[in-house]
Amino acid sequence: MLPFVHQWYPQAHRRAHAVAGIFVLFLLAAVPAGAEPVRVGQVEAELVAEISQLVPGQPFTVGLRLRMDEAWHVYWRNPGDAGLPPKLRWELPEGFTDGEIQWPYPDKFAVPPLMSYGYHGEVLLPVTITPPATLAPGEPVTLKARAEWLVCKEECVPGKADLALTLSVGDHAAAMNEQWAPLFAATRERLPLESGDWRVTSSVNDNSLIIDIAPPAWLTDTVADAAFLPFDQQVIENAAAQQFTRTASGYRLTVERSHLSQ
C-alpha cells in the first residue's frame, strides 16, 4: 500500500498569504569514503551520497542520515505543537553550492493535548549539492556539515555532530551508490510532488480549512483516508481530528484552523 504525497499551495481566501503544506493519501565503481557514523546519545548521524563519484558541474544528492534509538524521534520541518527540526550548516569547498533540505512526509506523535510531526527509526534528509564545472577529475573532494537536532522520548535531548563525506571526482556519468541508493529511492517516494494529475482546491471559513481533492481519471483504487500537514506552524489545530468524506467529484478534507491564526 503506497502513499501518494502532493505538495499543495492553495490560495486562502481570508489570509494575506498562501497556506503551504502537504496532504497524504493512503491507497488500498568508485566507492565514496568518509568518516564512520557519529554516535551522539540516542542518535547515529552521518552524511551519505546517492552517487559513487561526482562529476564536474553536475548536481548530485547527499543526505543527512539519522538513526534513532527505539521509542525516540526527531522532528519534521514543522515540528507541530512542540520540538525543533534538524538543521544543517554546510562547509563546502570553493565553488560548491547547497540546496534546501528536502523533507519526506513525517509520522505523528501524540502527547495529548499536543501533536507533533517527525521521524522515528531512521530518516534520510536529502540535499542537492552542485559542484563547479572546473573540478579536475581524479581529485577527492570532502564535504563537511554541522548537523543539529532535538531527539525526544518522554524527555528531549539536543544533539549535534560535525560530519564529513569524501567523494572522488570522475569525468563521466556517475553510477549509483549501491549501499545508499535504495534509501534515497525510498525517501523520494515520501517527498511532496510539485505537480501531478490530482486537482486540489481550497477555501477557508472562520473555523476550518476545506480541501477538495479530485483524483485523476486513471485512478481505480479508492482513497481510504487523507491528512493535511502544514509546512508552517500555527496553521491548523494539529491534534484535532480531520474529517475526510466522499463528494460527487472526489473527496473533501475539513481541517480545524489554529485558534492562534484566527
mmCIF file of C-alpha atoms in Angstrom:
data_model
loop_
_atom_site.group_PDB
_atom_site.id
_atom_site.type_symbol
_atom_site.label_atom_id
_atom_site.label_comp_id
_atom_site.label_asym_id
_atom_site.label_seq_id
_atom_site.Cartn_x
_atom_site.Cartn_y
_atom_site.Cartn_z
ATOM 1 C CA MET A 1 0.000 0.000 0.000
ATOM 2 C CA LEU A 2 1.896 3.035 -1.275
ATOM 3 C CA PRO A 3 1.312 6.626 -0.188
ATOM 4 C CA PHE A 4 0.685 9.445 -2.627
ATOM 5 C CA VAL A 5 2.053 12.773 -1.463
ATOM 6 C CA HIS A 6 1.290 16.061 -3.169
ATOM 7 C CA GLN A 7 2.713 19.477 -2.430
ATOM 8 C CA TRP A 8 -0.089 21.995 -2.200
ATOM 9 C CA TYR A 9 -0.119 25.779 -2.284
ATOM 10 C CA PRO A 10 -3.783 26.830 -2.044
ATOM 11 C CA GLN A 11 -4.789 30.456 -2.070
ATOM 12 C CA ALA A 12 -6.645 31.014 1.194
ATOM 13 C CA HIS A 13 -9.485 33.472 0.756
ATOM 14 C CA ARG A 14 -9.192 35.004 4.218
ATOM 15 C CA ARG A 15 -5.427 35.039 4.602
ATOM 16 C CA ALA A 16 -2.935 37.524 3.254
ATOM 17 C CA HIS A 17 -0.576 34.741 2.176
ATOM 18 C CA ALA A 18 -0.844 31.218 0.827
ATOM 19 C CA VAL A 19 -1.008 28.221 3.119
ATOM 20 C CA ALA A 20 1.611 25.676 2.139
ATOM 21 C CA GLY A 21 1.743 22.070 3.140
ATOM 22 C CA ILE A 22 1.289 18.505 2.030
ATOM 23 C CA PHE A 23 -1.622 16.168 2.065
ATOM 24 C CA VAL A 24 -1.052 12.436 2.211
ATOM 25 C CA LEU A 25 -3.439 9.971 0.569
ATOM 26 C CA PHE A 26 -3.410 6.335 1.616
ATOM 27 C CA LEU A 27 -4.340 3.955 -1.211
ATOM 28 C CA LEU A 28 -5.791 0.374 -0.873
ATOM 29 C CA ALA A 29 32.563 1.812 -9.338
ATOM 30 C CA ALA A 30 34.434 4.302 -7.101
ATOM 31 C CA VAL A 31 33.061 3.986 -3.618
ATOM 32 C CA PRO A 32 32.673 7.166 -1.564
ATOM 33 C CA ALA A 33 34.751 7.240 1.553
ATOM 34 C CA GLY A 34 34.099 9.257 4.662
ATOM 35 C CA ALA A 35 34.077 9.214 8.386
ATOM 36 C CA GLU A 36 32.225 6.497 10.241
ATOM 37 C CA PRO A 37 28.750 7.339 11.589
ATOM 38 C CA VAL A 38 28.864 9.590 14.626
ATOM 39 C CA ARG A 39 27.042 8.403 17.727
ATOM 40 C CA VAL A 40 25.605 11.165 19.914
ATOM 41 C CA GLY A 41 23.422 9.917 22.745
ATOM 42 C CA GLN A 42 20.303 8.343 21.255
ATOM 43 C CA VAL A 43 21.155 9.237 17.620
ATOM 44 C CA GLU A 44 23.551 7.897 14.988
ATOM 45 C CA ALA A 45 24.318 10.538 12.341
ATOM 46 C CA GLU A 46 26.233 10.554 9.074
ATOM 47 C CA LEU A 47 26.407 12.106 5.605
ATOM 48 C CA VAL A 48 25.774 9.689 2.740
ATOM 49 C CA ALA A 49 25.768 10.109 -1.058
ATOM 50 C CA GLU A 50 23.437 8.729 -3.705
ATOM 51 C CA ILE A 51 26.223 8.502 -6.303
ATOM 52 C CA SER A 52 29.552 6.682 -6.305
ATOM 53 C CA GLN A 53 31.515 9.718 -7.542
ATOM 54 C CA LEU A 54 30.685 13.275 -8.524
ATOM 55 C CA VAL A 55 31.033 14.826 -11.978
ATOM 56 C CA PRO A 56 32.156 18.442 -12.504
ATOM 57 C CA GLY A 57 29.179 20.779 -12.929
ATOM 58 C CA GLN A 58 26.519 18.095 -12.379
ATOM 59 C CA PRO A 59 24.237 18.422 -9.323
ATOM 60 C CA PHE A 60 24.077 15.379 -7.074
ATOM 61 C CA THR A 61 22.267 14.405 -3.896
ATOM 62 C CA VAL A 62 23.674 13.776 -0.468
ATOM 63 C CA GLY A 63 21.690 13.270 2.694
ATOM 64 C CA LEU A 64 21.812 13.562 6.435
ATOM 65 C CA ARG A 65 21.010 10.083 7.732
ATOM 66 C CA LEU A 66 19.741 9.903 11.293
ATOM 67 C CA ARG A 67 19.028 6.645 13.099
ATOM 68 C CA MET A 68 17.271 6.976 16.431
ATOM 69 C CA ASP A 69 17.140 4.519 19.319
ATOM 70 C CA GLU A 70 13.839 2.710 19.800
ATOM 71 C CA ALA A 71 10.985 4.970 21.003
ATOM 72 C CA TRP A 72 12.961 8.172 20.293
ATOM 73 C CA HIS A 73 12.155 10.593 17.472
ATOM 74 C CA VAL A 74 13.379 13.747 15.745
ATOM 75 C CA TYR A 75 11.210 16.372 14.051
ATOM 76 C CA TRP A 76 9.869 17.425 10.637
ATOM 77 C CA ARG A 77 10.297 20.929 9.141
ATOM 78 C CA ASN A 78 7.118 21.863 11.036
ATOM 79 C CA PRO A 79 7.510 20.139 14.412
ATOM 80 C CA GLY A 80 3.854 20.739 15.284
ATOM 81 C CA ASP A 81 2.999 21.716 18.835
ATOM 82 C CA ALA A 82 6.481 21.044 20.233
ATOM 83 C CA GLY A 83 10.034 20.371 19.106
ATOM 84 C CA LEU A 84 12.658 21.720 16.691
ATOM 85 C CA PRO A 85 13.588 20.456 13.207
ATOM 86 C CA PRO A 86 17.091 19.220 12.352
ATOM 87 C CA LYS A 87 19.468 21.755 10.826
ATOM 88 C CA LEU A 88 22.491 21.506 8.553
ATOM 89 C CA ARG A 89 25.213 24.114 8.272
ATOM 90 C CA TRP A 90 27.497 23.280 5.348
ATOM 91 C CA GLU A 91 31.220 23.897 4.961
ATOM 92 C CA LEU A 92 31.779 23.217 1.265
ATOM 93 C CA PRO A 93 34.838 23.535 -0.985
ATOM 94 C CA GLU A 94 35.123 26.681 -3.084
ATOM 95 C CA GLY A 95 32.601 26.834 -5.917
ATOM 96 C CA PHE A 96 30.152 24.306 -4.425
ATOM 97 C CA THR A 97 26.583 25.341 -3.596
ATOM 98 C CA ASP A 98 23.956 23.586 -1.493
ATOM 99 C CA GLY A 99 20.164 23.492 -1.702
ATOM 100 C CA GLU A 100 17.473 23.293 0.940
ATOM 101 C CA ILE A 101 16.703 20.139 2.910
ATOM 102 C CA GLN A 102 14.046 18.023 1.173
ATOM 103 C CA TRP A 103 11.640 16.808 3.844
ATOM 104 C CA PRO A 104 9.911 13.413 3.481
ATOM 105 C CA TYR A 105 6.454 13.365 4.994
ATOM 106 C CA PRO A 106 6.505 12.650 8.727
ATOM 107 C CA ASP A 107 4.842 10.458 11.313
ATOM 108 C CA LYS A 108 2.585 11.886 14.012
ATOM 109 C CA PHE A 109 3.471 11.774 17.701
ATOM 110 C CA ALA A 110 0.547 12.418 20.025
ATOM 111 C CA VAL A 111 1.102 13.503 23.616
ATOM 112 C CA PRO A 112 -2.376 14.832 24.437
ATOM 113 C CA PRO A 113 -3.281 17.593 24.178
ATOM 114 C CA LEU A 114 -0.288 18.120 21.850
ATOM 115 C CA MET A 115 0.531 16.674 18.430
ATOM 116 C CA SER A 116 3.994 16.743 16.869
ATOM 117 C CA TYR A 117 5.373 15.694 13.471
ATOM 118 C CA GLY A 118 8.640 13.869 12.993
ATOM 119 C CA TYR A 119 10.554 10.666 12.334
ATOM 120 C CA HIS A 120 11.406 7.560 14.304
ATOM 121 C CA GLY A 121 13.707 4.662 13.440
ATOM 122 C CA GLU A 122 15.690 6.021 10.504
ATOM 123 C CA VAL A 123 15.298 9.087 8.292
ATOM 124 C CA LEU A 124 17.236 10.494 5.347
ATOM 125 C CA LEU A 125 17.070 14.254 4.717
ATOM 126 C CA PRO A 126 18.313 14.827 1.136
ATOM 127 C CA VAL A 127 20.092 17.957 -0.087
ATOM 128 C CA THR A 128 21.147 18.787 -3.659
ATOM 129 C CA ILE A 129 24.791 19.837 -3.996
ATOM 130 C CA THR A 130 26.101 21.492 -7.165
ATOM 131 C CA PRO A 131 29.865 21.285 -7.810
ATOM 132 C CA PRO A 132 31.748 23.733 -10.041
ATOM 133 C CA ALA A 133 32.413 22.743 -13.635
ATOM 134 C CA THR A 134 36.135 23.431 -13.147
ATOM 135 C CA LEU A 135 36.850 20.444 -10.897
ATOM 136 C CA ALA A 136 39.710 18.234 -12.014
ATOM 137 C CA PRO A 137 38.782 14.525 -12.335
ATOM 138 C CA GLY A 138 40.664 12.219 -10.048
ATOM 139 C CA GLU A 139 40.913 14.537 -7.077
ATOM 140 C CA PRO A 140 38.990 13.719 -3.878
ATOM 141 C CA VAL A 141 36.533 16.269 -2.511
ATOM 142 C CA THR A 142 35.430 16.459 1.117
ATOM 143 C CA LEU A 143 32.039 17.878 2.100
ATOM 144 C CA LYS A 144 31.590 18.954 5.714
ATOM 145 C CA ALA A 145 28.485 19.917 7.677
ATOM 146 C CA ARG A 146 27.455 20.652 11.246
ATOM 147 C CA ALA A 147 24.195 18.787 11.985
ATOM 148 C CA GLU A 148 21.946 19.750 14.884
ATOM 149 C CA TRP A 149 18.755 18.064 16.098
ATOM 150 C CA LEU A 150 16.411 17.589 19.013
ATOM 151 C CA VAL A 151 15.591 13.985 19.881
ATOM 152 C CA CYS A 152 12.688 13.198 22.199
ATOM 153 C CA LYS A 153 11.025 10.382 24.097
ATOM 154 C CA GLU A 154 9.447 11.374 27.435
ATOM 155 C CA GLU A 155 12.253 13.946 27.666
ATOM 156 C CA CYS A 156 14.065 15.838 24.895
ATOM 157 C CA VAL A 157 17.827 15.962 24.326
ATOM 158 C CA PRO A 158 19.595 18.338 21.895
ATOM 159 C CA GLY A 159 22.384 16.866 19.811
ATOM 160 C CA LYS A 160 24.941 17.986 17.256
ATOM 161 C CA ALA A 161 27.764 16.478 15.232
ATOM 162 C CA ASP A 162 30.447 17.598 12.792
ATOM 163 C CA LEU A 163 30.147 15.290 9.785
ATOM 164 C CA ALA A 164 32.243 14.735 6.657
ATOM 165 C CA LEU A 165 31.897 12.861 3.377
ATOM 166 C CA THR A 166 34.696 12.362 0.842
ATOM 167 C CA LEU A 167 33.916 11.681 -2.830
ATOM 168 C CA SER A 168 36.154 11.150 -5.819
ATOM 169 C CA VAL A 169 35.705 13.253 -8.978
ATOM 170 C CA GLY A 170 35.029 11.438 -12.241
ATOM 171 C CA ASP A 171 34.730 12.563 -15.860
ATOM 172 C CA HIS A 172 31.587 10.630 -16.830
ATOM 173 C CA ALA A 173 28.100 9.982 -15.504
ATOM 174 C CA ALA A 174 28.320 8.599 -12.013
ATOM 175 C CA ALA A 175 26.930 5.220 -11.045
ATOM 176 C CA MET A 176 24.530 4.914 -8.141
ATOM 177 C CA ASN A 177 25.995 4.082 -4.754
ATOM 178 C CA GLU A 178 24.708 0.543 -4.181
ATOM 179 C CA GLN A 179 24.790 0.933 -0.421
ATOM 180 C CA TRP A 180 22.642 4.073 -0.199
ATOM 181 C CA ALA A 181 20.699 4.361 -3.479
ATOM 182 C CA PRO A 182 17.778 2.237 -2.149
ATOM 183 C CA LEU A 183 17.392 4.570 0.851
ATOM 184 C CA PHE A 184 17.388 7.635 -1.427
ATOM 185 C CA ALA A 185 14.786 5.986 -3.686
ATOM 186 C CA ALA A 186 12.548 5.109 -0.726
ATOM 187 C CA THR A 187 12.887 8.658 0.601
ATOM 188 C CA ARG A 188 11.853 10.163 -2.762
ATOM 189 C CA GLU A 189 8.621 8.170 -2.562
ATOM 190 C CA ARG A 190 7.830 10.240 0.542
ATOM 191 C CA LEU A 191 8.680 13.689 -0.878
ATOM 192 C CA PRO A 192 5.980 16.184 -1.956
ATOM 193 C CA LEU A 193 5.273 16.424 -5.680
ATOM 194 C CA GLU A 194 5.442 19.855 -7.276
ATOM 195 C CA SER A 195 2.655 18.949 -9.693
ATOM 196 C CA GLY A 196 0.575 15.990 -10.790
ATOM 197 C CA ASP A 197 -2.749 14.758 -12.150
ATOM 198 C CA TRP A 198 -4.609 15.388 -8.901
ATOM 199 C CA ARG A 199 -6.693 18.587 -8.763
ATOM 200 C CA VAL A 200 -6.743 20.320 -5.417
ATOM 201 C CA THR A 201 -8.689 23.430 -4.452
ATOM 202 C CA SER A 202 -9.219 25.012 -1.068
ATOM 203 C CA SER A 203 -11.170 27.575 0.864
ATOM 204 C CA VAL A 204 -11.399 28.729 4.451
ATOM 205 C CA ASN A 205 -14.147 29.839 6.770
ATOM 206 C CA ASP A 206 -13.960 31.176 10.297
ATOM 207 C CA ASN A 207 -13.091 27.790 11.787
ATOM 208 C CA SER A 208 -11.965 25.418 9.040
ATOM 209 C CA LEU A 209 -9.655 24.886 6.123
ATOM 210 C CA ILE A 210 -11.540 22.952 3.431
ATOM 211 C CA ILE A 211 -9.575 20.958 0.852
ATOM 212 C CA ASP A 212 -11.355 19.453 -2.169
ATOM 213 C CA ILE A 213 -9.439 16.668 -3.911
ATOM 214 C CA ALA A 214 -10.324 15.425 -7.394
ATOM 215 C CA PRO A 215 -8.425 12.232 -8.304
ATOM 216 C CA PRO A 216 -7.086 11.624 -11.809
ATOM 217 C CA ALA A 217 -9.178 9.643 -14.287
ATOM 218 C CA TRP A 218 -6.680 6.772 -14.288
ATOM 219 C CA LEU A 219 -7.077 6.082 -10.574
ATOM 220 C CA THR A 220 -9.081 2.913 -9.956
ATOM 221 C CA ASP A 221 -8.331 2.491 -6.240
ATOM 222 C CA THR A 222 -10.443 4.079 -3.552
ATOM 223 C CA VAL A 223 -8.783 6.607 -1.290
ATOM 224 C CA ALA A 224 -9.212 5.277 2.222
ATOM 225 C CA ASP A 225 -8.034 8.322 4.139
ATOM 226 C CA ALA A 226 -6.113 11.579 3.822
ATOM 227 C CA ALA A 227 -4.319 14.030 6.078
ATOM 228 C CA PHE A 228 -3.127 17.605 5.667
ATOM 229 C CA LEU A 229 0.204 18.602 7.244
ATOM 230 C CA PRO A 230 1.083 22.310 7.016
ATOM 231 C CA PHE A 231 4.636 23.446 6.312
ATOM 232 C CA ASP A 232 4.250 26.263 8.828
ATOM 233 C CA GLN A 233 3.296 26.259 12.487
ATOM 234 C CA GLN A 234 0.058 27.736 13.855
ATOM 235 C CA VAL A 235 -1.933 26.993 10.689
ATOM 236 C CA ILE A 236 -4.138 24.168 11.980
ATOM 237 C CA GLU A 237 -5.050 22.585 15.275
ATOM 238 C CA ASN A 238 -2.573 19.736 14.959
ATOM 239 C CA ALA A 239 -4.267 17.413 17.460
ATOM 240 C CA ALA A 240 -7.800 17.920 16.106
ATOM 241 C CA ALA A 241 -9.424 15.136 14.068
ATOM 242 C CA GLN A 242 -9.511 15.820 10.310
ATOM 243 C CA GLN A 243 -12.788 14.949 8.580
ATOM 244 C CA PHE A 244 -12.403 13.013 5.330
ATOM 245 C CA THR A 245 -15.516 12.490 3.203
ATOM 246 C CA ARG A 246 -16.569 11.454 -0.309
ATOM 247 C CA THR A 247 -18.017 14.072 -2.664
ATOM 248 C CA ALA A 248 -19.567 13.955 -6.133
ATOM 249 C CA SER A 249 -16.235 14.899 -7.728
ATOM 250 C CA GLY A 250 -13.843 13.144 -5.364
ATOM 251 C CA TYR A 251 -13.043 13.794 -1.716
ATOM 252 C CA ARG A 252 -13.120 16.559 0.864
ATOM 253 C CA LEU A 253 -10.834 17.106 3.828
ATOM 254 C CA THR A 254 -12.012 19.512 6.538
ATOM 255 C CA VAL A 255 -9.318 20.676 8.936
ATOM 256 C CA GLU A 256 -9.756 22.839 12.039
ATOM 257 C CA ARG A 257 -7.825 26.099 11.794
ATOM 258 C CA SER A 258 -5.383 27.054 14.500
ATOM 259 C CA HIS A 259 -7.022 29.151 17.183
ATOM 260 C CA LEU A 260 -3.895 31.315 17.069
ATOM 261 C CA SER A 261 -4.373 32.116 13.367
ATOM 262 C CA GLN A 262 -7.908 33.466 13.636
#
